[in-house]
Amino acid sequence: MTSSPSRPTDSPLRLEIDLDGIGSLVFERAEASVNTLSSGVLRRLDELLGELESRIANGQLTALVVRSGKEASFIAGADVREIADVRDAEEGRAASAAGQRIFRRLERLRVPTVAFIDGTCLGGGTELALHCDFRVATDRSATRIGLPEVRLGIVPGFGGCVKLPRTVGLQRALEMILSGRPVPGARAARIGLVDRVVPAHAAERPLAEFVADVIAGRVDPAEPRLGLRDRLLERTAPGRKLLFALSRRRVAGETKGFYPAPGRAIDVLEATAGASLDEAYAEEARALGELVTGEVSRSLVRVFLLSQAAKKELPAEQLEAADRVESVAVIGAGVMGGEIAELAAAADRTTVLKDIDQEALDAGLRHAAALLDKAVRARVFNEEERGLKLARISGTLSYDEVAGCDLAVEAVVERLPVKQQVFRELESAMGPDAVLASNTSALSIAAIAARLERPGRAVGLHFFNPVHKMPLVEVVRAEGTDDRALATAFRFVLDTGKTPVIVADRPGFLVNRVLAPYLGETGRLLEEGVPVETIDAALRAFGMPMGPCRLLDEVGFDVAVHAGREMAEGIGERLAPSSLLDRLIEEGRLGRKNGRGFYRYEDGRSRGADPALTGMLPPAGPEPDAEEIRRRCLLPMVNEAARALDEEVVASADMLDLAMIFGTGFPPFRGGLLRWADTVGLARVCDDLVRLAEAHGDRFAPAPLLERLAGRNGTFTHPS
Ligand code: NAI
């Protein structure tokens, strides 16, 4: 039996005390799917701490367990919307200091405190747990403990920078804070982040026993578990100096100077390594204040909020009416089919991979299995889970096994008659409610579905290669697609952990269309004699994950030409691929897949730009500067994005920005393609396009929407 001394019904947090005087501080935000530490929740925590202090003073409490009332989810972190609302550095610093004060108040309670972590524990949740005397975690795979703040362009600001190194040691703290990667319960125990791991399915008894041991004084608070080498590195001034220098070098390589937060986190840990606690907390709050209003954090926070918004692009009623996909047929076991099958199996769906060729099928199954292995190495799931997921995939050459599936994803060769045929075969093999999706890159969904008896069940699910890395899936609504098919496909994408963006059934959909002029212009620059590496370096310096020549190598020249032609035909010549690619294909160059692209490849590894290309390209002319190369490649993308927006290929500039980041790796720190254009200024973008059109041709002519916005000093996106 428990008493509930303070439990206003709408409270996100309550205190329960049992007959033995063991208190439970239970986080449970009724209206939200996860617990977050909004300022309201923190205020409530502060109030309850006051109550706890007086109960402790009266001898009513012997220990306190901090836990979540949500199933398999502890606390997901601060409320990111509030981060977006911080106006200036001082407000950011003050918010950080306020959180620190409350957590330190928890730390000072005169009874032992135990955080019970079952499920996601991120950011502020981890910092809260770090201010408890002990931590117990469950062995559930959803239990992950981390400080992902750098991914939002900030540092942990509720004491994480101060407490984590003092709990797990400097090296592990650096690793966790700089990568932002959460660790599962078992690893957390190994590094001393938690004191005990208990089975998720029967956690209460071992938890109670642990609390009893703590009360009886039978458990010592964990010390960082360091060997001799680690002690020398972490506990001596020269050792620490070396550690910080190595971390700085690594971070500089990884962030390429675009992301300030990891470097600033190192500064904080270095400045506070030997400092007093008060100084250390103050330094952390200052760093948070500086970063939180910077451009990079603003952009990363925007991207995070957009990714949340994307999940709600379909109204909740419609989503709830959607069928849950339990079994998936993937047709075509090529590059994409193998990846999509792995994705479905990883999401615990029964998955049937079908091909017409046994060898192709075997290769697809091997590829899917290798991806599952990779996920184990990346600690996405464990060996045992991998076995269960692998067992969910089967291969077949016949439609018999496909018959009972809820959803088919077609990923066969990119030829309309073949896809039409496959769709017809699927319709006759599968049940009347099965949804048929195509992964086509450039064909029309309506055309693929044209010969179906019920074309309304057809939808596009356009995945990006490599599927296991790229977070975006374009969900294509064709003219005739019915709401149920769309919602079912959309929900399936959500269930796999990918981010869906709904797009119209226009050639190239959204992402490939916006990318087409970028790749086309790259070809034209090459034809003018600008070297491969000069172009790639210019775009990498902008923050692109790889240059456009490298991207063409990865995509494959034949694929790029095919998609470019489809788009040029359906939309306009400005999207035509460069004729250079045709010549290269004639010479037997296809890109990375046959080891011959703009770059040389040996044993699958890249070896620099291929000198053999020089003879096929004009002699290097006067080189445009990097700025001009960027304008030539990026501004036509902005222009095409404006047209796509005008044609309602996508619902908003926000969703367009998200799609380009999640589908192509457009640099997140720039906030998105259109957000970037807004920061440059649309009048300037327009002027540059007019100048480029005069110099290089009509393909640069500014889009009507861009001109309209520039004319009235407008922007594509709303400032956040
Ligand atoms: P792929 O050529 O690697 O694989 C195609 C597979 O389909 C082959 O194994 C082939 O044996 C099989 N196949 C052919 N006809 C079939 C039939 N009637 N029934 C069952 N299987 C059949 O092709 P890839 O690259 O995997 O592309 C597949 C689809 O995905 C294409 O529509 C492509 O445009 C699209 N796509 C490709 C991307 C990429 O980067 N490769 C990215 C996004 C979409």
PDB file of N, CA, C and O in Angstrom, residues 132-135 167 192 195 210 214 217-225:
ATOM      1  N   CYS A 132      21.732  11.576  -8.178  1.00  0.00           N
ATOM      2  CA  CYS A 132      21.297  10.626  -7.143  1.00  0.00           C
ATOM      3  C   CYS A 132      22.548   9.906  -6.617  1.00  0.00           C
ATOM      4  O   CYS A 132      23.573   9.845  -7.292  1.00  0.00           O
ATOM      5  N   ASP A 133      22.440   9.312  -5.420  1.00  0.00           N
ATOM      6  CA  ASP A 133      23.609   8.628  -4.867  1.00  0.00           C
ATOM      7  C   ASP A 133      23.909   7.333  -5.616  1.00  0.00           C
ATOM      8  O   ASP A 133      25.054   6.937  -5.744  1.00  0.00           O
ATOM      9  N   PHE A 134      22.847   6.667  -6.090  1.00  0.00           N
ATOM     10  CA  PHE A 134      23.011   5.377  -6.771  1.00  0.00           C
ATOM     11  C   PHE A 134      22.101   5.328  -7.997  1.00  0.00           C
ATOM     12  O   PHE A 134      21.088   6.019  -8.040  1.00  0.00           O
ATOM     13  N   ARG A 135      22.487   4.446  -8.915  1.00  0.00           N
ATOM     14  CA  ARG A 135      21.678   4.251 -10.113  1.00  0.00           C
ATOM     15  C   ARG A 135      21.505   2.754 -10.379  1.00  0.00           C
ATOM     16  O   ARG A 135      22.482   2.001 -10.348  1.00  0.00           O
ATOM     17  N   THR A 167      32.040  10.640 -12.081  1.00  0.00           N
ATOM     18  CA  THR A 167      31.372   9.350 -11.863  1.00  0.00           C
ATOM     19  C   THR A 167      32.051   8.222 -12.643  1.00  0.00           C
ATOM     20  O   THR A 167      32.251   7.132 -12.117  1.00  0.00           O
ATOM     21  N   GLY A 192      30.776   2.005 -14.578  1.00  0.00           N
ATOM     22  CA  GLY A 192      30.499   2.628 -13.281  1.00  0.00           C
ATOM     23  C   GLY A 192      29.449   3.725 -13.339  1.00  0.00           C
ATOM     24  O   GLY A 192      29.271   4.480 -12.396  1.00  0.00           O
ATOM     25  N   ASP A 195      25.066   1.360 -10.755  1.00  0.00           N
ATOM     26  CA  ASP A 195      25.602   0.483  -9.724  1.00  0.00           C
ATOM     27  C   ASP A 195      25.105  -0.943  -9.864  1.00  0.00           C
ATOM     28  O   ASP A 195      25.711  -1.869  -9.353  1.00  0.00           O
ATOM     29  N   PHE A 210      18.055  -3.884  -3.420  1.00  0.00           N
ATOM     30  CA  PHE A 210      19.168  -2.936  -3.522  1.00  0.00           C
ATOM     31  C   PHE A 210      18.943  -1.750  -2.576  1.00  0.00           C
ATOM     32  O   PHE A 210      19.837  -1.338  -1.846  1.00  0.00           O
ATOM     33  N   VAL A 214      21.188  -0.490   0.499  1.00  0.00           N
ATOM     34  CA  VAL A 214      21.680   0.886   0.598  1.00  0.00           C
ATOM     35  C   VAL A 214      21.349   1.460   1.977  1.00  0.00           C
ATOM     36  O   VAL A 214      22.205   2.041   2.651  1.00  0.00           O
ATOM     37  N   GLY A 217      23.459   0.365   4.620  1.00  0.00           N
ATOM     38  CA  GLY A 217      24.860   0.759   4.492  1.00  0.00           C
ATOM     39  C   GLY A 217      25.738  -0.331   3.895  1.00  0.00           C
ATOM     40  O   GLY A 217      26.949  -0.349   4.077  1.00  0.00           O
ATOM     41  N   ARG A 218      25.100  -1.275   3.164  1.00  0.00           N
ATOM     42  CA  ARG A 218      25.889  -2.377   2.604  1.00  0.00           C
ATOM     43  C   ARG A 218      26.392  -2.102   1.188  1.00  0.00           C
ATOM     44  O   ARG A 218      27.022  -2.948   0.586  1.00  0.00           O
ATOM     45  N   VAL A 219      26.107  -0.923   0.645  1.00  0.00           N
ATOM     46  CA  VAL A 219      26.576  -0.606  -0.717  1.00  0.00           C
ATOM     47  C   VAL A 219      27.409   0.670  -0.679  1.00  0.00           C
ATOM     48  O   VAL A 219      26.976   1.666  -0.102  1.00  0.00           O
ATOM     49  N   ASP A 220      28.569   0.599  -1.281  1.00  0.00           N
ATOM     50  CA  ASP A 220      29.383   1.817  -1.375  1.00  0.00           C
ATOM     51  C   ASP A 220      29.099   2.499  -2.701  1.00  0.00           C
ATOM     52  O   ASP A 220      28.975   1.829  -3.723  1.00  0.00           O
ATOM     53  N   PRO A 221      29.041   3.832  -2.691  1.00  0.00           N
ATOM     54  CA  PRO A 221      28.861   4.517  -3.974  1.00  0.00           C
ATOM     55  C   PRO A 221      30.006   4.144  -4.917  1.00  0.00           C
ATOM     56  O   PRO A 221      31.152   3.999  -4.477  1.00  0.00           O
ATOM     57  N   ALA A 222      29.653   3.944  -6.194  1.00  0.00           N
ATOM     58  CA  ALA A 222      30.672   3.516  -7.156  1.00  0.00           C
ATOM     59  C   ALA A 222      31.732   4.586  -7.331  1.00  0.00           C
ATOM     60  O   ALA A 222      31.444   5.778  -7.309  1.00  0.00           O
ATOM     61  N   GLU A 223      32.944   4.128  -7.494  1.00  0.00           N
ATOM     62  CA  GLU A 223      34.062   5.017  -7.840  1.00  0.00           C
ATOM     63  C   GLU A 223      34.353   4.763  -9.314  1.00  0.00           C
ATOM     64  O   GLU A 223      34.124   3.660  -9.801  1.00  0.00           O
ATOM     65  N   PRO A 224      34.895   5.755 -10.030  1.00  0.00           N
ATOM     66  CA  PRO A 224      35.298   5.448 -11.399  1.00  0.00           C
ATOM     67  C   PRO A 224      36.235   4.236 -11.407  1.00  0.00           C
ATOM     68  O   PRO A 224      37.136   4.151 -10.573  1.00  0.00           O
ATOM     69  N   ARG A 225      35.961   3.289 -12.321  1.00  0.00           N
ATOM     70  CA  ARG A 225      36.794   2.078 -12.341  1.00  0.00           C
ATOM     71  C   ARG A 225      37.954   2.278 -13.301  1.00  0.00           C
ATOM     72  O   ARG A 225      37.803   2.125 -14.501  1.00  0.00           O
TER      73      ARG A 225
END
